[in-house]
mmCIF file of C-alpha atoms and ligand atoms in Angstrom:
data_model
loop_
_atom_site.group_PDB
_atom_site.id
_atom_site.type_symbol
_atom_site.label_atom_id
_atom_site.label_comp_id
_atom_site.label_asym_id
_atom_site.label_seq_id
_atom_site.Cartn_x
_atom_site.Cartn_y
_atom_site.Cartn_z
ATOM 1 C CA UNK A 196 46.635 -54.489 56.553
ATOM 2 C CA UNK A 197 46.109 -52.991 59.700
ATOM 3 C CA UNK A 198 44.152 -49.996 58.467
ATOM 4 C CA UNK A 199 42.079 -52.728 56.092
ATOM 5 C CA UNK A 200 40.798 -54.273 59.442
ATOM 6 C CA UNK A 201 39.693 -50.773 60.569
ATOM 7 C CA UNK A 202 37.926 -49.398 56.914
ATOM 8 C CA UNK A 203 35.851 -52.808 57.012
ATOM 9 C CA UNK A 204 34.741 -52.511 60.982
ATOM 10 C CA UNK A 205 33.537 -49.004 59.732
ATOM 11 C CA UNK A 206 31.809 -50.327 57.029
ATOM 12 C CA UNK A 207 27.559 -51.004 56.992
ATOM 13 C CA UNK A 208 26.569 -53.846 55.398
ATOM 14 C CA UNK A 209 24.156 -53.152 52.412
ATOM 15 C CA UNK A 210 21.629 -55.563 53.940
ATOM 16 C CA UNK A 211 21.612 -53.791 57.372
ATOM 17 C CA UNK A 212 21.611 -50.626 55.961
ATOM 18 C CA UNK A 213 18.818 -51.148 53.968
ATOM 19 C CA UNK A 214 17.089 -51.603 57.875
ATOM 20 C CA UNK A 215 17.667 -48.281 58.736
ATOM 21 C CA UNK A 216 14.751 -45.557 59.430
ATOM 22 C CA UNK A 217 14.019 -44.028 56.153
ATOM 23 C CA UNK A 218 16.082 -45.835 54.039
ATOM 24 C CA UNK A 219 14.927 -46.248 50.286
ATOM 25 C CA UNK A 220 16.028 -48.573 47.877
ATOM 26 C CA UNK A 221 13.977 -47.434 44.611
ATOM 27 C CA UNK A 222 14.560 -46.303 40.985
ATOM 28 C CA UNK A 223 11.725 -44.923 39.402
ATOM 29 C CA UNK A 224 12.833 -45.099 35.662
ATOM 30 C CA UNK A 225 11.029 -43.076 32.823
ATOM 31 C CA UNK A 226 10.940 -43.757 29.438
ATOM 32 C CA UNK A 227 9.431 -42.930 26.439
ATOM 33 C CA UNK A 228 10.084 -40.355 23.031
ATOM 34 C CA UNK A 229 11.138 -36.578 23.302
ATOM 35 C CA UNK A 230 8.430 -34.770 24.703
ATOM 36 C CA UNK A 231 6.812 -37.187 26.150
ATOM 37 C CA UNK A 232 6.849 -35.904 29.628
ATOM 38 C CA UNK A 233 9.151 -37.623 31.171
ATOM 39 C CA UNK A 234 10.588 -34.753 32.915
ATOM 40 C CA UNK A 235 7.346 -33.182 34.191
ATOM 41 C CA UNK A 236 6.273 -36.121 35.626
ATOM 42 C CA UNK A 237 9.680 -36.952 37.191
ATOM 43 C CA UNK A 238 9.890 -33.398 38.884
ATOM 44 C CA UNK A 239 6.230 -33.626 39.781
ATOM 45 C CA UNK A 240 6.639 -36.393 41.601
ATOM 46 C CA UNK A 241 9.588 -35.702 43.850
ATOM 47 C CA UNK A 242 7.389 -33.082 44.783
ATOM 48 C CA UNK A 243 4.902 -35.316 45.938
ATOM 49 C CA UNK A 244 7.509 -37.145 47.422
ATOM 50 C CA UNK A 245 8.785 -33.999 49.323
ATOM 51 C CA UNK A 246 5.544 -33.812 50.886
ATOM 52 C CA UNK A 247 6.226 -36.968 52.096
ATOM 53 C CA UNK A 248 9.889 -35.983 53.447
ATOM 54 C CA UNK A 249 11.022 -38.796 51.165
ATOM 55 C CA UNK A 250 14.617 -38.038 49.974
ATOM 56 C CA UNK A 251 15.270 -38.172 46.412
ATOM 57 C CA UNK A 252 17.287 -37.162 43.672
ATOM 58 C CA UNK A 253 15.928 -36.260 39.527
ATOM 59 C CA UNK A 254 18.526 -37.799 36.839
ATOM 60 C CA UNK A 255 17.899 -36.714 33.392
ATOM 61 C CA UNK A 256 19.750 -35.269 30.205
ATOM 62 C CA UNK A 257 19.960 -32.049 31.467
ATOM 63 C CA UNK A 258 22.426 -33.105 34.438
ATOM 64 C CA UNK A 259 23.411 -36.269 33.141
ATOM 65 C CA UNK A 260 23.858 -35.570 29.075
ATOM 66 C CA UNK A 261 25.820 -32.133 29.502
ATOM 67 C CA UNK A 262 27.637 -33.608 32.359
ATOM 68 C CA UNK A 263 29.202 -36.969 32.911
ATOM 69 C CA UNK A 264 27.972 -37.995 29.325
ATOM 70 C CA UNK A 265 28.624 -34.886 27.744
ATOM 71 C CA UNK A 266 31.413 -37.084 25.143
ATOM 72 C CA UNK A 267 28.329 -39.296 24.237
ATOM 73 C CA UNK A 268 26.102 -38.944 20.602
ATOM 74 C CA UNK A 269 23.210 -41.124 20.168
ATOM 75 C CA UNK A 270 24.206 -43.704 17.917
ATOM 76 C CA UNK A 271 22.640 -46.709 19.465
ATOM 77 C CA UNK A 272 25.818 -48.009 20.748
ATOM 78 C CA UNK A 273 26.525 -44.026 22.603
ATOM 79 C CA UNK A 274 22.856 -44.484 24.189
ATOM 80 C CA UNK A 275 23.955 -47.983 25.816
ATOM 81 C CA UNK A 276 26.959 -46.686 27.302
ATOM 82 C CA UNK A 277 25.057 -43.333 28.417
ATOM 83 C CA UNK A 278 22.514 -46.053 30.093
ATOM 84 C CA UNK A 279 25.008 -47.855 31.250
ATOM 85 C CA UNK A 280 26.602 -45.321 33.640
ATOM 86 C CA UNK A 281 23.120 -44.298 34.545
ATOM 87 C CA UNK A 282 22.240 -47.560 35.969
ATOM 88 C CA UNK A 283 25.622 -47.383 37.787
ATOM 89 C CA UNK A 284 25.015 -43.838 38.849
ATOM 90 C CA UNK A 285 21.671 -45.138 40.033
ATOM 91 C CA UNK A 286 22.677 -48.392 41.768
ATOM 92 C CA UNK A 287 25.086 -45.697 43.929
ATOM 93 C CA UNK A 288 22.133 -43.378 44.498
ATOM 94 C CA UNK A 289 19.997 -46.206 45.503
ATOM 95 C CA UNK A 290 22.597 -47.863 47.774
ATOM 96 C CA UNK A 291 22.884 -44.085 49.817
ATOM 97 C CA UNK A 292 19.163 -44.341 50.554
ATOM 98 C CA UNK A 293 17.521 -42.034 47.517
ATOM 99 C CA UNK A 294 14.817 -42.720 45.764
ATOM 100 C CA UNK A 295 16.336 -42.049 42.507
ATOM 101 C CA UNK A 296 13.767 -40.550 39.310
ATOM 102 C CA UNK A 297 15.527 -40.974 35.820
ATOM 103 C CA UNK A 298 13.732 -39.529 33.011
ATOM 104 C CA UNK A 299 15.720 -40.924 29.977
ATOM 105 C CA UNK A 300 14.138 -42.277 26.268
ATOM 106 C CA UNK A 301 15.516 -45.135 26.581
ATOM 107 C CA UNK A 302 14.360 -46.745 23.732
ATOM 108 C CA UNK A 303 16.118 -49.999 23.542
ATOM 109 C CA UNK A 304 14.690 -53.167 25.065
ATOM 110 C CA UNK A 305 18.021 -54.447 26.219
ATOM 111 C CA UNK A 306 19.322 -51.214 27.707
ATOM 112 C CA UNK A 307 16.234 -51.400 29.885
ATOM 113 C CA UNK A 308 16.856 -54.491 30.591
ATOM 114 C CA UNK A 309 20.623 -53.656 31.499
ATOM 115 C CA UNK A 310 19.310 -51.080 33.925
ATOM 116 C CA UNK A 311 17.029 -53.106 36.017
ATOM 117 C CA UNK A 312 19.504 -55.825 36.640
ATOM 118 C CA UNK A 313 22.153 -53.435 37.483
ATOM 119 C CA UNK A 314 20.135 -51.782 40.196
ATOM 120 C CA UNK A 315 18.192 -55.495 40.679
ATOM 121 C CA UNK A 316 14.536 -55.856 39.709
ATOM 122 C CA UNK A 317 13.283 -55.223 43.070
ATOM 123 C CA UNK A 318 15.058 -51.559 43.286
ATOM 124 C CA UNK A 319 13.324 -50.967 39.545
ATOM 125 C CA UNK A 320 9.658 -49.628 38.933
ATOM 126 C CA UNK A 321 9.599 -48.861 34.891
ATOM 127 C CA UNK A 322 7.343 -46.114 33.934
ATOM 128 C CA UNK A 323 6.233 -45.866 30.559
ATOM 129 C CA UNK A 324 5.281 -42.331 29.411
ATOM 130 C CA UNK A 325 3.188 -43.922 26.229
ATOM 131 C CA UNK A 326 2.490 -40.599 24.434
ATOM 132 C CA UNK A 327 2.337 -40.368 20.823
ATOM 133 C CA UNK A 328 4.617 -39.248 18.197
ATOM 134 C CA UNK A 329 2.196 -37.160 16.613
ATOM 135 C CA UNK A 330 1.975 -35.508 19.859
ATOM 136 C CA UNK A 331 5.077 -35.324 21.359
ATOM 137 C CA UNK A 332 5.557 -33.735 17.105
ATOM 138 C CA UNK A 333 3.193 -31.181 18.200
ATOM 139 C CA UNK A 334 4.725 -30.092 21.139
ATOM 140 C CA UNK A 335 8.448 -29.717 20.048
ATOM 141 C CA UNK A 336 9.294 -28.389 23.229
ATOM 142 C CA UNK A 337 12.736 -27.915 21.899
ATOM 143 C CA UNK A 338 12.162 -27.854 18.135
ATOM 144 C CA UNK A 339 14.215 -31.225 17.671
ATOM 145 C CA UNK A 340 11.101 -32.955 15.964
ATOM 146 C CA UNK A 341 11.306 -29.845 13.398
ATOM 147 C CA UNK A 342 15.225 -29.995 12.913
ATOM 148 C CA UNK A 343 14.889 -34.180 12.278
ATOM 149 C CA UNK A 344 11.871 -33.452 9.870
ATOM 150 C CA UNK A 345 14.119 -31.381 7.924
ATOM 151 C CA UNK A 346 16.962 -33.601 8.416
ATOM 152 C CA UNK A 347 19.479 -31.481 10.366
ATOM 153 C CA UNK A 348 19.494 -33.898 13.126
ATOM 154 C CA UNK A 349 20.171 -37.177 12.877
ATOM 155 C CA UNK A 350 19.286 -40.990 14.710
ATOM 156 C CA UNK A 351 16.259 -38.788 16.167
ATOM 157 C CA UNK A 352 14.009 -41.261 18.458
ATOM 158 C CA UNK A 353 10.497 -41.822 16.445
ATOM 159 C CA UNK A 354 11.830 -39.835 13.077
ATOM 160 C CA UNK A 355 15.162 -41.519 12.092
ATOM 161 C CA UNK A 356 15.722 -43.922 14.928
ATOM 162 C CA UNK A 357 13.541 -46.399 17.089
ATOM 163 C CA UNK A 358 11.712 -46.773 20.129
ATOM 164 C CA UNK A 359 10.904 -49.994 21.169
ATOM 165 C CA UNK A 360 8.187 -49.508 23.204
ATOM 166 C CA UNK A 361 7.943 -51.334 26.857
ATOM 167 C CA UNK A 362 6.330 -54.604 26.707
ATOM 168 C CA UNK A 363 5.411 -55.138 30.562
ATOM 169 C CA UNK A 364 6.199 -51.393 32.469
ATOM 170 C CA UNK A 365 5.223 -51.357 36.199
ATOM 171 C CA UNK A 366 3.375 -47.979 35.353
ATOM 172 C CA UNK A 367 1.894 -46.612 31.876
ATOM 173 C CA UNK A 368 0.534 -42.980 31.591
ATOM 174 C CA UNK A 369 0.041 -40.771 28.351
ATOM 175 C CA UNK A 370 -1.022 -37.717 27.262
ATOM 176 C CA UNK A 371 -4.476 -38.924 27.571
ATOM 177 C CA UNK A 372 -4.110 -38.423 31.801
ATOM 178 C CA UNK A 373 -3.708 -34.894 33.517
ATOM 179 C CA UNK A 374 -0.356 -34.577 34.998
ATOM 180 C CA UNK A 375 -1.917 -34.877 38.411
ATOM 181 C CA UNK A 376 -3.378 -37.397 37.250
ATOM 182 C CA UNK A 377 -0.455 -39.733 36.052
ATOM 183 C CA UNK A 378 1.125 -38.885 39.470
ATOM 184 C CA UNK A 379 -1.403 -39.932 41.440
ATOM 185 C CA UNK A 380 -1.233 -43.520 39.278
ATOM 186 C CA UNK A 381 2.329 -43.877 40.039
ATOM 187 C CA UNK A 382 2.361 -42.828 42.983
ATOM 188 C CA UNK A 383 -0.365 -45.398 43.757
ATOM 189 C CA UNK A 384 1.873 -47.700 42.379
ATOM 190 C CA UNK A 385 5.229 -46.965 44.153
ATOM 191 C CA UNK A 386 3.560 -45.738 48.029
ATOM 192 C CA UNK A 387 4.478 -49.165 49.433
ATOM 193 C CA UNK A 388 7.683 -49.345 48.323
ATOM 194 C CA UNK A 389 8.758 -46.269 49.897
ATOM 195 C CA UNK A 390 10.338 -45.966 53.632
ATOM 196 C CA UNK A 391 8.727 -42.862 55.302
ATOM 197 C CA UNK A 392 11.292 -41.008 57.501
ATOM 198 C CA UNK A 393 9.431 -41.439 60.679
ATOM 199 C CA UNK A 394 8.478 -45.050 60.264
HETATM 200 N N1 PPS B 553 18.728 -37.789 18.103
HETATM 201 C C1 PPS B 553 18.078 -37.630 19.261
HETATM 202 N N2 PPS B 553 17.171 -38.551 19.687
HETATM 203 C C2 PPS B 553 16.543 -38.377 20.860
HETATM 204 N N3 PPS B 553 16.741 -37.318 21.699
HETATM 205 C C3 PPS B 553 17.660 -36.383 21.328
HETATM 206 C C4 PPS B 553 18.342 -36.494 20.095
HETATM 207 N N4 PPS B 553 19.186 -35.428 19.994
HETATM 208 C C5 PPS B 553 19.008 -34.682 21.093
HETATM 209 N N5 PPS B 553 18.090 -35.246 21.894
HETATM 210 C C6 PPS B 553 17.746 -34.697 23.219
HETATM 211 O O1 PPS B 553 18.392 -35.542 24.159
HETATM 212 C C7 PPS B 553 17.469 -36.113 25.059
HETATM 213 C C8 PPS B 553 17.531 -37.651 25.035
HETATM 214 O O2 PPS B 553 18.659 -38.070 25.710
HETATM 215 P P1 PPS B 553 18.628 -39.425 26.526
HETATM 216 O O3 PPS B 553 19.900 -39.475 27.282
HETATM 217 O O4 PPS B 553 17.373 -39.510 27.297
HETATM 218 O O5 PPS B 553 18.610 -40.492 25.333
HETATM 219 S S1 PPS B 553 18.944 -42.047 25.410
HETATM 220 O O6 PPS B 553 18.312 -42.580 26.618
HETATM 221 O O7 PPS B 553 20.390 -42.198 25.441
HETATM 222 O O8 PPS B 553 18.374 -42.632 24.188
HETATM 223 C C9 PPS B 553 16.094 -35.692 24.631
HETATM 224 O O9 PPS B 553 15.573 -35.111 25.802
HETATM 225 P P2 PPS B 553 14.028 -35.250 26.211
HETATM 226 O O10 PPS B 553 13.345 -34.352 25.241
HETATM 227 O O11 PPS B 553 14.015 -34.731 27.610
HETATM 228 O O12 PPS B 553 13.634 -36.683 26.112
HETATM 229 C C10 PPS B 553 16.291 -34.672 23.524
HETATM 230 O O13 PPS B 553 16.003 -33.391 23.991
HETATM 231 N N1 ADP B 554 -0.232 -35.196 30.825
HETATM 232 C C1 ADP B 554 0.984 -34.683 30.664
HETATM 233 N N2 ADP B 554 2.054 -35.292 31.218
HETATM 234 C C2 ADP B 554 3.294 -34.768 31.062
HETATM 235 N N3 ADP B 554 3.569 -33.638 30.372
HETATM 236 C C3 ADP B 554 2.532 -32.988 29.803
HETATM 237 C C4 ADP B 554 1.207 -33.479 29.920
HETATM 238 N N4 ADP B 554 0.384 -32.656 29.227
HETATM 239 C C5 ADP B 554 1.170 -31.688 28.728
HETATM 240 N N5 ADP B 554 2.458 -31.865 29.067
HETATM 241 C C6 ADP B 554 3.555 -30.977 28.643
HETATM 242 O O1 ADP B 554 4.357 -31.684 27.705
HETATM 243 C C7 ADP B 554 5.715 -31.230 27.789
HETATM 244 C C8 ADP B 554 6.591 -32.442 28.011
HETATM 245 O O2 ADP B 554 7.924 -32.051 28.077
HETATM 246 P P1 ADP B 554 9.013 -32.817 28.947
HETATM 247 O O3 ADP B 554 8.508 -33.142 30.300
HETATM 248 O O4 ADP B 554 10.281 -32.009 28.844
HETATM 249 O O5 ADP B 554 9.155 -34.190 28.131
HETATM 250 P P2 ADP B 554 10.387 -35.181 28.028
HETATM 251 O O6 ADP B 554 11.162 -35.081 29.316
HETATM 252 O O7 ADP B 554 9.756 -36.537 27.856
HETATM 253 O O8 ADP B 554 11.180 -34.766 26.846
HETATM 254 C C9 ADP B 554 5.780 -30.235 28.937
HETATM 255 O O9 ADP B 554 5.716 -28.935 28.372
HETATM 256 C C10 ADP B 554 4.518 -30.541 29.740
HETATM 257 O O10 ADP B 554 4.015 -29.430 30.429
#
């Protein structure tokens, strides 16, 4: 009982937390098909936010899929649970003071939807990487497009499976925008949202 009392006089309150110098309460959430650029534009814009002394942390498949989620396929109801601990991941993140980039596909409306609520739609800036099939097909970066054309891979996102496409992102970039260019848009977007350290 005793050592209840004591844990809880430790504790910070979320609310007065959230005062503190530097303290950032954002997930920047990228969606959109395989090859998209999700990624690159993730990365490149923690590096902006570097510049900025910004503290923040990349999610994606490659630490998230072979990781925690590594027992998950992607049968639609595998993708909502592998969304599901990302948002929860996230809302953690969030709640230590990162400004948390997650570069996922994503293509499910309600999982999405799941996500925002679970880190609350203030905390949630959606970032639709709207670049086509035909060329995210092009690029292949990791020959999946070519494996699902032939039909060694299955439920692939745009081939076998679907992407419901954002109907209201915060943010929408394609291929049609330089990288620099599509950071500078969302960066635009996000730059108020964001605590500096020395504020
Ligand atoms: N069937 C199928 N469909 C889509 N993507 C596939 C598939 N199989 C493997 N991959 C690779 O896994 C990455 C997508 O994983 P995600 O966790 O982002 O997917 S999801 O949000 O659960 O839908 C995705 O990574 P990115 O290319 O970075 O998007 C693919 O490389
Ligand atoms: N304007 C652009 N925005 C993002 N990526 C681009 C752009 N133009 C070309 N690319 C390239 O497209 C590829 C996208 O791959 P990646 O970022 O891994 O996509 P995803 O994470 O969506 O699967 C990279 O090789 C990247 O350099």
């Amino acid at each position: 009982m005793e050592k209840n009392i004591i844990a809880h006089s430790y504790k910070i309150d979320v609310g007065k937390r959230r005062t503190l110098s530097g303290h950032n309460s954002l997930l920047i959430f990228f969606t959109g098909l395989s090859g998209s650029g999700k990624s690159t534009l993730a990365n490149a814009l923690e590096q902006r936010l570097y510049q900025d002394d910004v503290k923040t942390y990349v999610l994606d498949g490659d630490n998230v899929r072979k990781g925690i989620n590594s027992d998950l396929t992607f049968k639609p109801e595998d993708r909502s649970e592998n969304l599901r601990r990302i948002a929860e991941v996230s809302k953690l993140f969030i709640d230590a003071g990162v400004v948390t980039l997650a570069a996922f596909v994503a293509p499910y409306e309600k999982d999405r939807e799941f996500i925002k609520q679970t880190v609350r739609p203030d905390n949630y800036i959606e970032v639709f990487v709207n670049t086509s099939l035909e060329v995210c097909e092009q690029r292949d970066v990791k020959g999946l497009y070519a494996k699902a054309r032939k039909g060694e891979i299955k439920n692939m996102t745009g081939i076998s499976a679907p992407y419901e496409a954002p109907k209201n992102p915060d943010v929408e970039v394609s291929n049609e925008y330089g990288i620099e260019e599509s950071i500078d848009i969302i960066y635009n977007k996000i730059k108020n949202q964001i605590r500096l350290k020395n504020e």
